[in-house]
PDB file of C-alpha atoms in Angstrom:
ATOM      1  CA  MET K  15       8.531  -2.559  -7.206  1.00 93.00           C
ATOM      2  CA  LYS K  16       9.902   0.977  -7.067  1.00 96.00           C
ATOM      3  CA  ALA K  17       9.230   3.388  -9.890  1.00 97.00           C
ATOM      4  CA  ARG K  18      10.006   7.029 -10.564  1.00 97.00           C
ATOM      5  CA  VAL K  19       7.759   9.121 -12.773  1.00 98.00           C
ATOM      6  CA  PHE K  20       8.861  12.480 -14.164  1.00 98.00           C
ATOM      7  CA  VAL K  21       6.327  15.039 -15.297  1.00 98.00           C
ATOM      8  CA  THR K  22       7.784  18.030 -17.115  1.00 98.00           C
ATOM      9  CA  LEU K  23       6.333  20.852 -19.158  1.00 98.00           C
ATOM     10  CA  LYS K  24       6.458  20.290 -22.910  1.00 98.00           C
ATOM     11  CA  PRO K  25       9.056  22.356 -24.737  1.00 95.00           C
ATOM     12  CA  GLY K  26       7.566  25.721 -25.657  1.00 95.00           C
ATOM     13  CA  VAL K  27       5.142  25.823 -22.732  1.00 97.00           C
ATOM     14  CA  LEU K  28       5.822  28.890 -20.607  1.00 97.00           C
ATOM     15  CA  ASP K  29       7.343  28.083 -17.192  1.00 97.00           C
ATOM     16  CA  PRO K  30       7.039  31.204 -15.027  1.00 97.00           C
ATOM     17  CA  GLN K  31       8.145  29.292 -11.915  1.00 96.00           C
ATOM     18  CA  GLY K  32      11.339  28.159 -13.633  1.00 97.00           C
ATOM     19  CA  ALA K  33      11.924  31.693 -14.911  1.00 97.00           C
ATOM     20  CA  ALA K  34      11.499  33.093 -11.384  1.00 97.00           C
ATOM     21  CA  ILE K  35      13.979  30.565  -9.984  1.00 98.00           C
ATOM     22  CA  GLY K  36      16.441  31.373 -12.778  1.00 97.00           C
ATOM     23  CA  ALA K  37      16.155  35.084 -12.014  1.00 97.00           C
ATOM     24  CA  ALA K  38      16.629  34.426  -8.293  1.00 97.00           C
ATOM     25  CA  LEU K  39      19.740  32.337  -8.948  1.00 97.00           C
ATOM     26  CA  GLY K  40      21.115  35.126 -11.158  1.00 96.00           C
ATOM     27  CA  GLY K  41      20.484  37.627  -8.372  1.00 96.00           C
ATOM     28  CA  MET K  42      22.369  35.382  -5.943  1.00 97.00           C
ATOM     29  CA  GLY K  43      25.441  35.421  -8.166  1.00 96.00           C
ATOM     30  CA  PHE K  44      25.024  32.158 -10.066  1.00 95.00           C
ATOM     31  CA  ASP K  45      25.878  33.499 -13.508  1.00 92.00           C
ATOM     32  CA  GLY K  46      26.118  30.250 -15.409  1.00 92.00           C
ATOM     33  CA  VAL K  47      22.429  29.359 -15.485  1.00 96.00           C
ATOM     34  CA  ALA K  48      21.288  29.575 -19.114  1.00 95.00           C
ATOM     35  CA  GLY K  49      17.901  28.031 -18.448  1.00 96.00           C
ATOM     36  CA  ILE K  50      15.912  26.267 -15.774  1.00 97.00           C
ATOM     37  CA  ARG K  51      12.575  24.480 -15.929  1.00 97.00           C
ATOM     38  CA  GLN K  52      10.756  22.951 -13.005  1.00 97.00           C
ATOM     39  CA  GLY K  53       8.896  19.666 -13.113  1.00 98.00           C
ATOM     40  CA  LYS K  54       7.482  17.082 -10.770  1.00 98.00           C
ATOM     41  CA  VAL K  55       8.787  13.716  -9.728  1.00 98.00           C
ATOM     42  CA  PHE K  56       6.749  10.923  -8.150  1.00 98.00           C
ATOM     43  CA  ASP K  57       8.408   8.080  -6.261  1.00 98.00           C
ATOM     44  CA  ILE K  58       5.934   5.235  -6.381  1.00 98.00           C
ATOM     45  CA  GLU K  59       6.001   1.910  -4.553  1.00 97.00           C
ATOM     46  CA  LEU K  60       3.915  -0.419  -6.679  1.00 96.00           C
ATOM     47  CA  ASP K  61       2.672  -3.995  -6.263  1.00 95.00           C
ATOM     48  CA  ALA K  62       2.860  -5.516  -9.742  1.00 93.00           C
ATOM     49  CA  PRO K  63       3.695  -9.040 -10.939  1.00 94.00           C
ATOM     50  CA  ASP K  64       6.187  -7.880 -13.574  1.00 95.00           C
ATOM     51  CA  GLU K  65       7.711  -4.811 -15.166  1.00 95.00           C
ATOM     52  CA  THR K  66       5.390  -4.782 -18.202  1.00 96.00           C
ATOM     53  CA  THR K  67       2.289  -4.705 -16.013  1.00 95.00           C
ATOM     54  CA  ALA K  68       3.860  -2.033 -13.805  1.00 96.00           C
ATOM     55  CA  ARG K  69       4.709   0.116 -16.800  1.00 97.00           C
ATOM     56  CA  GLU K  70       1.187  -0.181 -18.250  1.00 96.00           C
ATOM     57  CA  SER K  71      -0.332   0.713 -14.918  1.00 96.00           C
ATOM     58  CA  LEU K  72       1.994   3.712 -14.443  1.00 97.00           C
ATOM     59  CA  ASP K  73       1.300   4.871 -17.979  1.00 98.00           C
ATOM     60  CA  ALA K  74      -2.438   4.849 -17.240  1.00 97.00           C
ATOM     61  CA  MET K  75      -1.876   6.746 -13.967  1.00 97.00           C
ATOM     62  CA  CYS K  76       0.089   9.412 -15.839  1.00 98.00           C
ATOM     63  CA  ARG K  77      -2.518   9.835 -18.546  1.00 97.00           C
ATOM     64  CA  ARG K  78      -5.434   9.893 -16.115  1.00 97.00           C
ATOM     65  CA  LEU K  79      -4.086  11.787 -13.094  1.00 98.00           C
ATOM     66  CA  LEU K  80      -0.399  12.566 -12.740  1.00 98.00           C
ATOM     67  CA  ALA K  81       0.212  14.524 -15.938  1.00 98.00           C
ATOM     68  CA  ASN K  82      -1.788  17.007 -17.953  1.00 98.00           C
ATOM     69  CA  THR K  83      -0.820  15.645 -21.352  1.00 97.00           C
ATOM     70  CA  VAL K  84      -1.955  18.798 -23.129  1.00 98.00           C
ATOM     71  CA  ILE K  85       0.973  20.732 -21.686  1.00 98.00           C
ATOM     72  CA  GLU K  86       3.119  18.098 -19.952  1.00 98.00           C
ATOM     73  CA  ASP K  87       5.301  15.161 -20.963  1.00 98.00           C
ATOM     74  CA  TYR K  88       5.942  12.230 -18.685  1.00 98.00           C
ATOM     75  CA  SER K  89       8.522   9.503 -18.454  1.00 98.00           C
ATOM     76  CA  ILE K  90       8.684   6.368 -16.349  1.00 98.00           C
ATOM     77  CA  GLU K  91      11.722   4.718 -14.776  1.00 97.00           C
ATOM     78  CA  ILE K  92      11.392   1.368 -13.046  1.00 96.00           C
ATOM     79  CA  ALA K  93      14.134   0.475 -10.590  1.00 86.00           C
TER      80      ALA K  93
ATOM     81  CA  MET D  13      25.914  21.414 -19.891  1.00 93.00           C
ATOM     82  CA  LYS D  14      22.576  19.871 -18.999  1.00 96.00           C
ATOM     83  CA  ALA D  15      21.849  18.858 -15.419  1.00 97.00           C
ATOM     84  CA  ARG D  16      18.892  17.440 -13.593  1.00 97.00           C
ATOM     85  CA  VAL D  17      18.372  18.130  -9.904  1.00 98.00           C
ATOM     86  CA  PHE D  18      15.936  16.110  -7.801  1.00 98.00           C
ATOM     87  CA  VAL D  19      14.541  17.521  -4.570  1.00 98.00           C
ATOM     88  CA  THR D  20      12.585  15.029  -2.483  1.00 98.00           C
ATOM     89  CA  LEU D  21      11.243  15.015   1.039  1.00 98.00           C
ATOM     90  CA  LYS D  22      13.466  13.219   3.544  1.00 98.00           C
ATOM     91  CA  PRO D  23      12.167   9.848   4.693  1.00 95.00           C
ATOM     92  CA  GLY D  24       9.843  10.333   7.650  1.00 95.00           C
ATOM     93  CA  VAL D  25       8.712  13.801   6.645  1.00 97.00           C
ATOM     94  CA  LEU D  26       4.945  13.834   6.142  1.00 97.00           C
ATOM     95  CA  ASP D  27       3.877  14.198   2.502  1.00 97.00           C
ATOM     96  CA  PRO D  28       0.164  15.122   2.460  1.00 97.00           C
ATOM     97  CA  GLN D  29       0.271  15.830  -1.279  1.00 96.00           C
ATOM     98  CA  GLY D  30       1.644  12.368  -2.001  1.00 97.00           C
ATOM     99  CA  ALA D  31      -0.939  10.836   0.333  1.00 97.00           C
ATOM    100  CA  ALA D  32      -3.749  12.687  -1.465  1.00 97.00           C
ATOM    101  CA  ILE D  33      -2.504  11.471  -4.849  1.00 98.00           C
ATOM    102  CA  GLY D  34      -2.248   7.912  -3.514  1.00 97.00           C
ATOM    103  CA  ALA D  35      -5.823   8.092  -2.217  1.00 97.00           C
ATOM    104  CA  ALA D  36      -7.029   9.493  -5.543  1.00 97.00           C
ATOM    105  CA  LEU D  37      -5.305   6.707  -7.467  1.00 97.00           C
ATOM    106  CA  GLY D  38      -6.897   4.133  -5.158  1.00 96.00           C
ATOM    107  CA  GLY D  39     -10.297   5.696  -5.768  1.00 96.00           C
ATOM    108  CA  MET D  40      -9.717   5.462  -9.521  1.00 97.00           C
ATOM    109  CA  GLY D  41      -9.129   1.724  -9.262  1.00 96.00           C
ATOM    110  CA  PHE D  42      -5.329   1.574  -9.167  1.00 95.00           C
ATOM    111  CA  ASP D  43      -5.010  -0.938  -6.348  1.00 91.00           C
ATOM    112  CA  GLY D  44      -1.305  -1.669  -6.553  1.00 92.00           C
ATOM    113  CA  VAL D  45      -0.022   1.641  -5.197  1.00 96.00           C
ATOM    114  CA  ALA D  46       1.632   0.913  -1.845  1.00 95.00           C
ATOM    115  CA  GLY D  47       3.119   4.384  -1.489  1.00 96.00           C
ATOM    116  CA  ILE D  48       3.694   7.569  -3.402  1.00 97.00           C
ATOM    117  CA  ARG D  49       5.763  10.635  -2.588  1.00 97.00           C
ATOM    118  CA  GLN D  50       5.974  13.781  -4.641  1.00 97.00           C
ATOM    119  CA  GLY D  51       9.144  15.723  -5.243  1.00 98.00           C
ATOM    120  CA  LYS D  52      10.500  18.377  -7.557  1.00 98.00           C
ATOM    121  CA  VAL D  53      12.804  18.110 -10.522  1.00 98.00           C
ATOM    122  CA  PHE D  54      14.774  20.959 -12.064  1.00 98.00           C
ATOM    123  CA  ASP D  55      16.173  20.729 -15.577  1.00 98.00           C
ATOM    124  CA  ILE D  56      19.039  23.172 -15.685  1.00 98.00           C
ATOM    125  CA  GLU D  57      21.094  24.367 -18.623  1.00 97.00           C
ATOM    126  CA  LEU D  58      24.406  25.468 -17.158  1.00 96.00           C
ATOM    127  CA  ASP D  59      27.496  27.167 -18.566  1.00 95.00           C
ATOM    128  CA  ALA D  60      30.423  25.568 -16.753  1.00 93.00           C
ATOM    129  CA  PRO D  61      33.956  24.698 -17.876  1.00 94.00           C
ATOM    130  CA  ASP D  62      33.848  21.146 -16.524  1.00 95.00           C
ATOM    131  CA  GLU D  63      31.706  18.696 -14.596  1.00 95.00           C
ATOM    132  CA  THR D  64      33.386  19.299 -11.226  1.00 96.00           C
ATOM    133  CA  THR D  65      32.695  23.039 -11.392  1.00 95.00           C
ATOM    134  CA  ALA D  66      29.130  22.376 -12.529  1.00 96.00           C
ATOM    135  CA  ARG D  67      28.528  19.970  -9.661  1.00 97.00           C
ATOM    136  CA  GLU D  68      29.924  22.412  -7.084  1.00 96.00           C
ATOM    137  CA  SER D  69      27.785  25.199  -8.465  1.00 96.00           C
ATOM    138  CA  LEU D  70      24.630  23.042  -8.499  1.00 97.00           C
ATOM    139  CA  ASP D  71      25.359  21.852  -4.982  1.00 98.00           C
ATOM    140  CA  ALA D  72      25.529  25.476  -3.801  1.00 97.00           C
ATOM    141  CA  MET D  73      22.265  26.294  -5.640  1.00 97.00           C
ATOM    142  CA  CYS D  74      20.540  23.382  -3.905  1.00 98.00           C
ATOM    143  CA  ARG D  75      21.768  24.357  -0.463  1.00 97.00           C
ATOM    144  CA  ARG D  76      20.967  28.039  -0.909  1.00 97.00           C
ATOM    145  CA  LEU D  77      17.734  28.032  -2.906  1.00 98.00           C
ATOM    146  CA  LEU D  78      16.403  24.885  -4.529  1.00 98.00           C
ATOM    147  CA  ALA D  79      16.101  22.638  -1.483  1.00 98.00           C
ATOM    148  CA  ASN D  80      15.112  23.145   2.118  1.00 98.00           C
ATOM    149  CA  THR D  81      17.750  20.860   3.586  1.00 97.00           C
ATOM    150  CA  VAL D  82      15.968  20.650   6.941  1.00 98.00           C
ATOM    151  CA  ILE D  83      13.229  18.539   5.383  1.00 98.00           C
ATOM    152  CA  GLU D  84      14.456  17.776   1.860  1.00 98.00           C
ATOM    153  CA  ASP D  85      17.204  15.743   0.221  1.00 98.00           C
ATOM    154  CA  TYR D  86      18.627  16.600  -3.161  1.00 98.00           C
ATOM    155  CA  SER D  87      20.575  14.749  -5.806  1.00 98.00           C
ATOM    156  CA  ILE D  88      22.321  15.968  -8.922  1.00 98.00           C
ATOM    157  CA  GLU D  89      22.646  14.227 -12.294  1.00 97.00           C
ATOM    158  CA  ILE D  90      24.823  15.724 -15.001  1.00 96.00           C
ATOM    159  CA  ALA D  91      24.107  14.587 -18.564  1.00 86.00           C
TER     160      ALA D  91
END
């Protein structure tokens, strides 16, 4: 089963990397960028009997390793 | 206009970070992980008159800054 997990900074958490990329894009002539925030994506190939089990397992992985839930949100998509 | 850009390693390109995360998950008791690859996601707030212009602009940003197209693929989603 293929899954995609997104880990993004919570709104309000400072994202200096995103700010640097936004500034760089502005310097390159891309004027239209009003905001940019960088996150992580994990493409996971998972052996699970069904989608519910997969989702529970992925949720546990996010809480325990993939995301820092103090400052990050995560979301799970199962293909 | 809100857009999401995914930058992922091309198939076949070694992903030591993904491998390390996979090994860590295995060590934590998550047995079902057959593979994991890490990529980047950019959430971009863009001023553009229409979707075609936005997509062209984002495509140029990916080619020029956000992705290293030698080893990375990118995809664009416009909300």
